[in-house]
PDB file of C-alpha atoms in Angstrom:
ATOM      1  CA  LEU A   1      13.244  40.568  29.551  1.00 54.00           C
ATOM      2  CA  THR A   2      14.241  37.131  28.285  1.00 61.00           C
ATOM      3  CA  CYS A   3      13.897  35.694  24.807  1.00 65.00           C
ATOM      4  CA  THR A   4      13.144  31.984  24.608  1.00 67.00           C
ATOM      5  CA  CYS A   5      12.480  29.400  21.939  1.00 70.00           C
ATOM      6  CA  SER A   6       9.094  27.739  21.521  1.00 71.00           C
ATOM      7  CA  SER A   7       7.468  25.337  19.089  1.00 72.00           C
ATOM      8  CA  ILE A   8       4.618  27.884  18.788  1.00 75.00           C
ATOM      9  CA  PRO A   9       5.655  30.993  16.853  1.00 74.00           C
ATOM     10  CA  LEU A  10       4.494  34.185  18.572  1.00 76.00           C
ATOM     11  CA  TYR A  11       5.466  37.706  19.474  1.00 76.00           C
ATOM     12  CA  GLY A  12       4.462  38.728  22.956  1.00 81.00           C
ATOM     13  CA  SER A  13       3.941  42.146  24.444  1.00 84.00           C
ATOM     14  CA  GLN A  14       7.251  43.619  25.545  1.00 89.00           C
ATOM     15  CA  TYR A  15       5.422  45.887  28.007  1.00 93.00           C
ATOM     16  CA  ILE A  16       3.688  42.962  29.714  1.00 93.00           C
ATOM     17  CA  ALA A  17       6.830  40.779  29.768  1.00 91.00           C
ATOM     18  CA  ARG A  18       9.209  43.512  30.927  1.00 92.00           C
ATOM     19  CA  ASP A  19       7.107  45.845  33.064  1.00 95.00           C
ATOM     20  CA  LEU A  20       4.060  43.976  34.352  1.00 96.00           C
ATOM     21  CA  CYS A  21       5.187  40.338  34.526  1.00 95.00           C
ATOM     22  CA  PRO A  22       8.994  40.183  34.696  1.00 94.00           C
ATOM     23  CA  GLY A  23      10.214  36.632  35.215  1.00 90.00           C
ATOM     24  CA  HIS A  24       6.900  35.003  34.205  1.00 91.00           C
ATOM     25  CA  ARG A  25       6.913  32.497  31.337  1.00 89.00           C
ATOM     26  CA  CYS A  26       4.167  30.620  29.539  1.00 90.00           C
ATOM     27  CA  GLU A  27       5.394  27.162  28.642  1.00 87.00           C
ATOM     28  CA  GLU A  28       2.143  25.239  28.146  1.00 90.00           C
ATOM     29  CA  PRO A  29       1.326  24.798  24.421  1.00 89.00           C
ATOM     30  CA  GLU A  30      -2.390  25.363  25.093  1.00 92.00           C
ATOM     31  CA  HIS A  31      -1.733  28.742  26.807  1.00 93.00           C
ATOM     32  CA  PRO A  32       1.441  30.284  25.316  1.00 91.00           C
ATOM     33  CA  ILE A  33       0.532  33.989  25.577  1.00 91.00           C
ATOM     34  CA  LEU A  34       1.579  35.989  28.633  1.00 93.00           C
ATOM     35  CA  ASP A  35      -1.123  38.464  29.630  1.00 94.00           C
ATOM     36  CA  PHE A  36      -2.002  40.687  32.580  1.00 95.00           C
ATOM     37  CA  ASP A  37      -5.432  40.662  34.219  1.00 95.00           C
ATOM     38  CA  GLU A  38      -6.047  44.226  35.414  1.00 95.00           C
ATOM     39  CA  GLU A  39      -9.049  43.288  37.589  1.00 96.00           C
ATOM     40  CA  ALA A  40      -7.197  40.526  39.456  1.00 96.00           C
ATOM     41  CA  ASN A  41      -3.877  42.403  39.186  1.00 96.00           C
ATOM     42  CA  GLU A  42      -2.044  39.225  38.173  1.00 97.00           C
ATOM     43  CA  CYS A  43      -0.098  37.695  35.319  1.00 97.00           C
ATOM     44  CA  LEU A  44      -1.584  34.738  33.482  1.00 96.00           C
ATOM     45  CA  CYS A  45      -1.083  32.586  30.419  1.00 96.00           C
ATOM     46  CA  ARG A  46      -3.807  32.580  27.760  1.00 94.00           C
ATOM     47  CA  SER A  47      -4.539  30.708  24.567  1.00 93.00           C
ATOM     48  CA  ASN A  48      -4.394  32.656  21.315  1.00 92.00           C
ATOM     49  CA  PRO A  49      -7.813  34.339  20.757  1.00 91.00           C
ATOM     50  CA  CYS A  50      -7.515  33.366  17.072  1.00 92.00           C
ATOM     51  CA  TRP A  51      -7.698  29.685  18.051  1.00 93.00           C
ATOM     52  CA  ASN A  52     -11.381  30.246  18.805  1.00 90.00           C
ATOM     53  CA  ASP A  53     -12.544  33.156  16.668  1.00 86.00           C
ATOM     54  CA  ARG A  54     -16.333  32.722  16.707  1.00 86.00           C
ATOM     55  CA  GLY A  55     -15.836  28.952  16.650  1.00 89.00           C
ATOM     56  CA  GLU A  56     -13.106  29.001  13.994  1.00 89.00           C
ATOM     57  CA  ARG A  57      -9.458  28.073  14.611  1.00 92.00           C
ATOM     58  CA  HIS A  58      -7.078  30.113  12.459  1.00 91.00           C
ATOM     59  CA  GLU A  59      -3.598  28.961  11.491  1.00 90.00           C
ATOM     60  CA  CYS A  60      -0.765  30.500   9.517  1.00 90.00           C
ATOM     61  CA  LYS A  61       0.698  28.091   6.969  1.00 90.00           C
ATOM     62  CA  GLN A  62       2.852  30.385   4.852  1.00 90.00           C
ATOM     63  CA  PRO A  63       6.533  30.007   5.847  1.00 87.00           C
ATOM     64  CA  ASP A  64       7.248  33.745   5.545  1.00 87.00           C
ATOM     65  CA  PHE A  65       4.208  34.654   7.694  1.00 90.00           C
ATOM     66  CA  PRO A  66       4.078  32.051  10.495  1.00 89.00           C
ATOM     67  CA  ILE A  67       2.932  34.258  13.398  1.00 89.00           C
ATOM     68  CA  LEU A  68      -0.790  34.189  14.132  1.00 90.00           C
ATOM     69  CA  ARG A  69      -1.479  37.652  15.535  1.00 88.00           C
ATOM     70  CA  TYR A  70      -4.594  38.925  17.260  1.00 88.00           C
ATOM     71  CA  ARG A  71      -5.413  42.603  17.503  1.00 88.00           C
ATOM     72  CA  GLU A  72      -8.486  44.777  17.850  1.00 88.00           C
ATOM     73  CA  ASP A  73      -9.698  47.607  15.648  1.00 93.00           C
ATOM     74  CA  MET A  74     -12.751  49.816  16.004  1.00 93.00           C
ATOM     75  CA  ASP A  75     -15.503  49.796  13.384  1.00 92.00           C
ATOM     76  CA  GLU A  76     -17.621  52.741  12.223  1.00 92.00           C
ATOM     77  CA  GLN A  77     -19.933  52.361  15.260  1.00 94.00           C
ATOM     78  CA  ASP A  78     -16.962  52.346  17.695  1.00 93.00           C
ATOM     79  CA  GLN A  79     -17.449  48.634  18.359  1.00 94.00           C
ATOM     80  CA  VAL A  80     -14.434  46.386  18.881  1.00 92.00           C
ATOM     81  CA  LEU A  81     -13.586  44.462  15.731  1.00 90.00           C
ATOM     82  CA  PRO A  82     -11.366  41.405  16.381  1.00 89.00           C
ATOM     83  CA  VAL A  83      -8.699  40.845  13.721  1.00 90.00           C
ATOM     84  CA  CYS A  84      -6.684  37.655  13.234  1.00 91.00           C
ATOM     85  CA  GLU A  85      -3.827  37.866  10.761  1.00 91.00           C
ATOM     86  CA  CYS A  86      -0.609  36.158   9.793  1.00 92.00           C
ATOM     87  CA  PHE A  87       2.440  38.225  10.687  1.00 89.00           C
ATOM     88  CA  MET A  88       5.898  37.962   9.147  1.00 88.00           C
ATOM     89  CA  LYS A  89       8.768  36.188  10.842  1.00 81.00           C
ATOM     90  CA  LEU A  90      11.821  38.226  11.737  1.00 74.00           C
ATOM     91  CA  ASP A  91      14.554  36.799   9.579  1.00 68.00           C
ATOM     92  CA  LYS A  92      17.644  38.918   9.150  1.00 64.00           C
ATOM     93  CA  GLU A  93      19.053  36.506   6.577  1.00 64.00           C
ATOM     94  CA  GLN A  94      16.252  36.716   3.975  1.00 55.00           C
ATOM     95  CA  PRO A  95      14.514  40.016   3.179  1.00 55.00           C
ATOM     96  CA  LEU A  96      10.892  39.561   2.128  1.00 54.00           C
ATOM     97  CA  ASN A  97       9.265  40.948  -0.980  1.00 57.00           C
ATOM     98  CA  LEU A  98       6.236  42.429   0.777  1.00 55.00           C
ATOM     99  CA  GLN A  99       3.106  43.417  -1.076  1.00 52.00           C
ATOM    100  CA  PRO A 100       0.504  45.921   0.076  1.00 46.00           C
ATOM    101  CA  LEU A 101      -2.034  44.406   2.437  1.00 45.00           C
ATOM    102  CA  ALA A 102      -5.502  43.886   1.008  1.00 38.00           C
ATOM    103  CA  GLU A 103      -8.557  44.808   3.049  1.00 37.00           C
ATOM    104  CA  VAL A 104     -10.453  41.899   4.555  1.00 38.00           C
ATOM    105  CA  ASP A 105     -13.583  42.966   6.457  1.00 42.00           C
ATOM    106  CA  THR A 106     -11.588  45.763   8.063  1.00 40.00           C
ATOM    107  CA  PRO A 107     -11.922  49.332   6.779  1.00 39.00           C
ATOM    108  CA  ASP A 108      -8.961  51.626   6.137  1.00 43.00           C
ATOM    109  CA  TRP A 109      -6.017  49.812   7.694  1.00 42.00           C
ATOM    110  CA  SER A 110      -2.836  48.266   6.436  1.00 47.00           C
ATOM    111  CA  ASP A 111       0.207  46.612   7.890  1.00 52.00           C
ATOM    112  CA  GLU A 112       3.217  46.018   5.706  1.00 52.00           C
ATOM    113  CA  TYR A 113       4.327  43.172   7.948  1.00 55.00           C
ATOM    114  CA  ALA A 114       1.119  41.148   7.704  1.00 60.00           C
ATOM    115  CA  SER A 115       0.592  38.564   5.009  1.00 57.00           C
ATOM    116  CA  PRO A 116      -1.191  39.868   1.923  1.00 56.00           C
ATOM    117  CA  ASP A 117      -2.940  36.492   1.707  1.00 55.00           C
ATOM    118  CA  TYR A 118      -3.662  36.070   5.449  1.00 50.00           C
ATOM    119  CA  TYR A 119      -4.119  32.289   5.334  1.00 47.00           C
ATOM    120  CA  ASP A 120      -3.483  29.454   2.918  1.00 45.00           C
ATOM    121  CA  ASP A 121      -6.353  28.706   0.552  1.00 45.00           C
ATOM    122  CA  ASP A 122      -6.793  25.216   1.971  1.00 47.00           C
ATOM    123  CA  GLU A 123      -7.514  26.553   5.460  1.00 44.00           C
ATOM    124  CA  PHE A 124     -11.062  27.722   4.711  1.00 36.00           C
TER     125      PHE A 124
END
């Protein structure tokens, strides 16, 4: 497992980087996310799913929450619900004053490390 610097802030999957794709790196700005294709049984670099969320490109503009994170929840009908959110940076020097996360089209979940505002007001 190797940590590297990038102009695109992201946290990758430790399991994929360490166990499935050791030694692989994604250095293209258009496809910075290391992923594993189970059907093809190969490692590949993908773009962030939040860059094309039903035609919308999300960005994180708050300095304390610069990481655009994609995850999936399940709704009441057991359908996959895509979630794009702004995740906090890991900064040992400055502790953050985190607020509880407000619900945004996602029932009964919270994440103390996600931005309570999600995106800057000028994004939408």
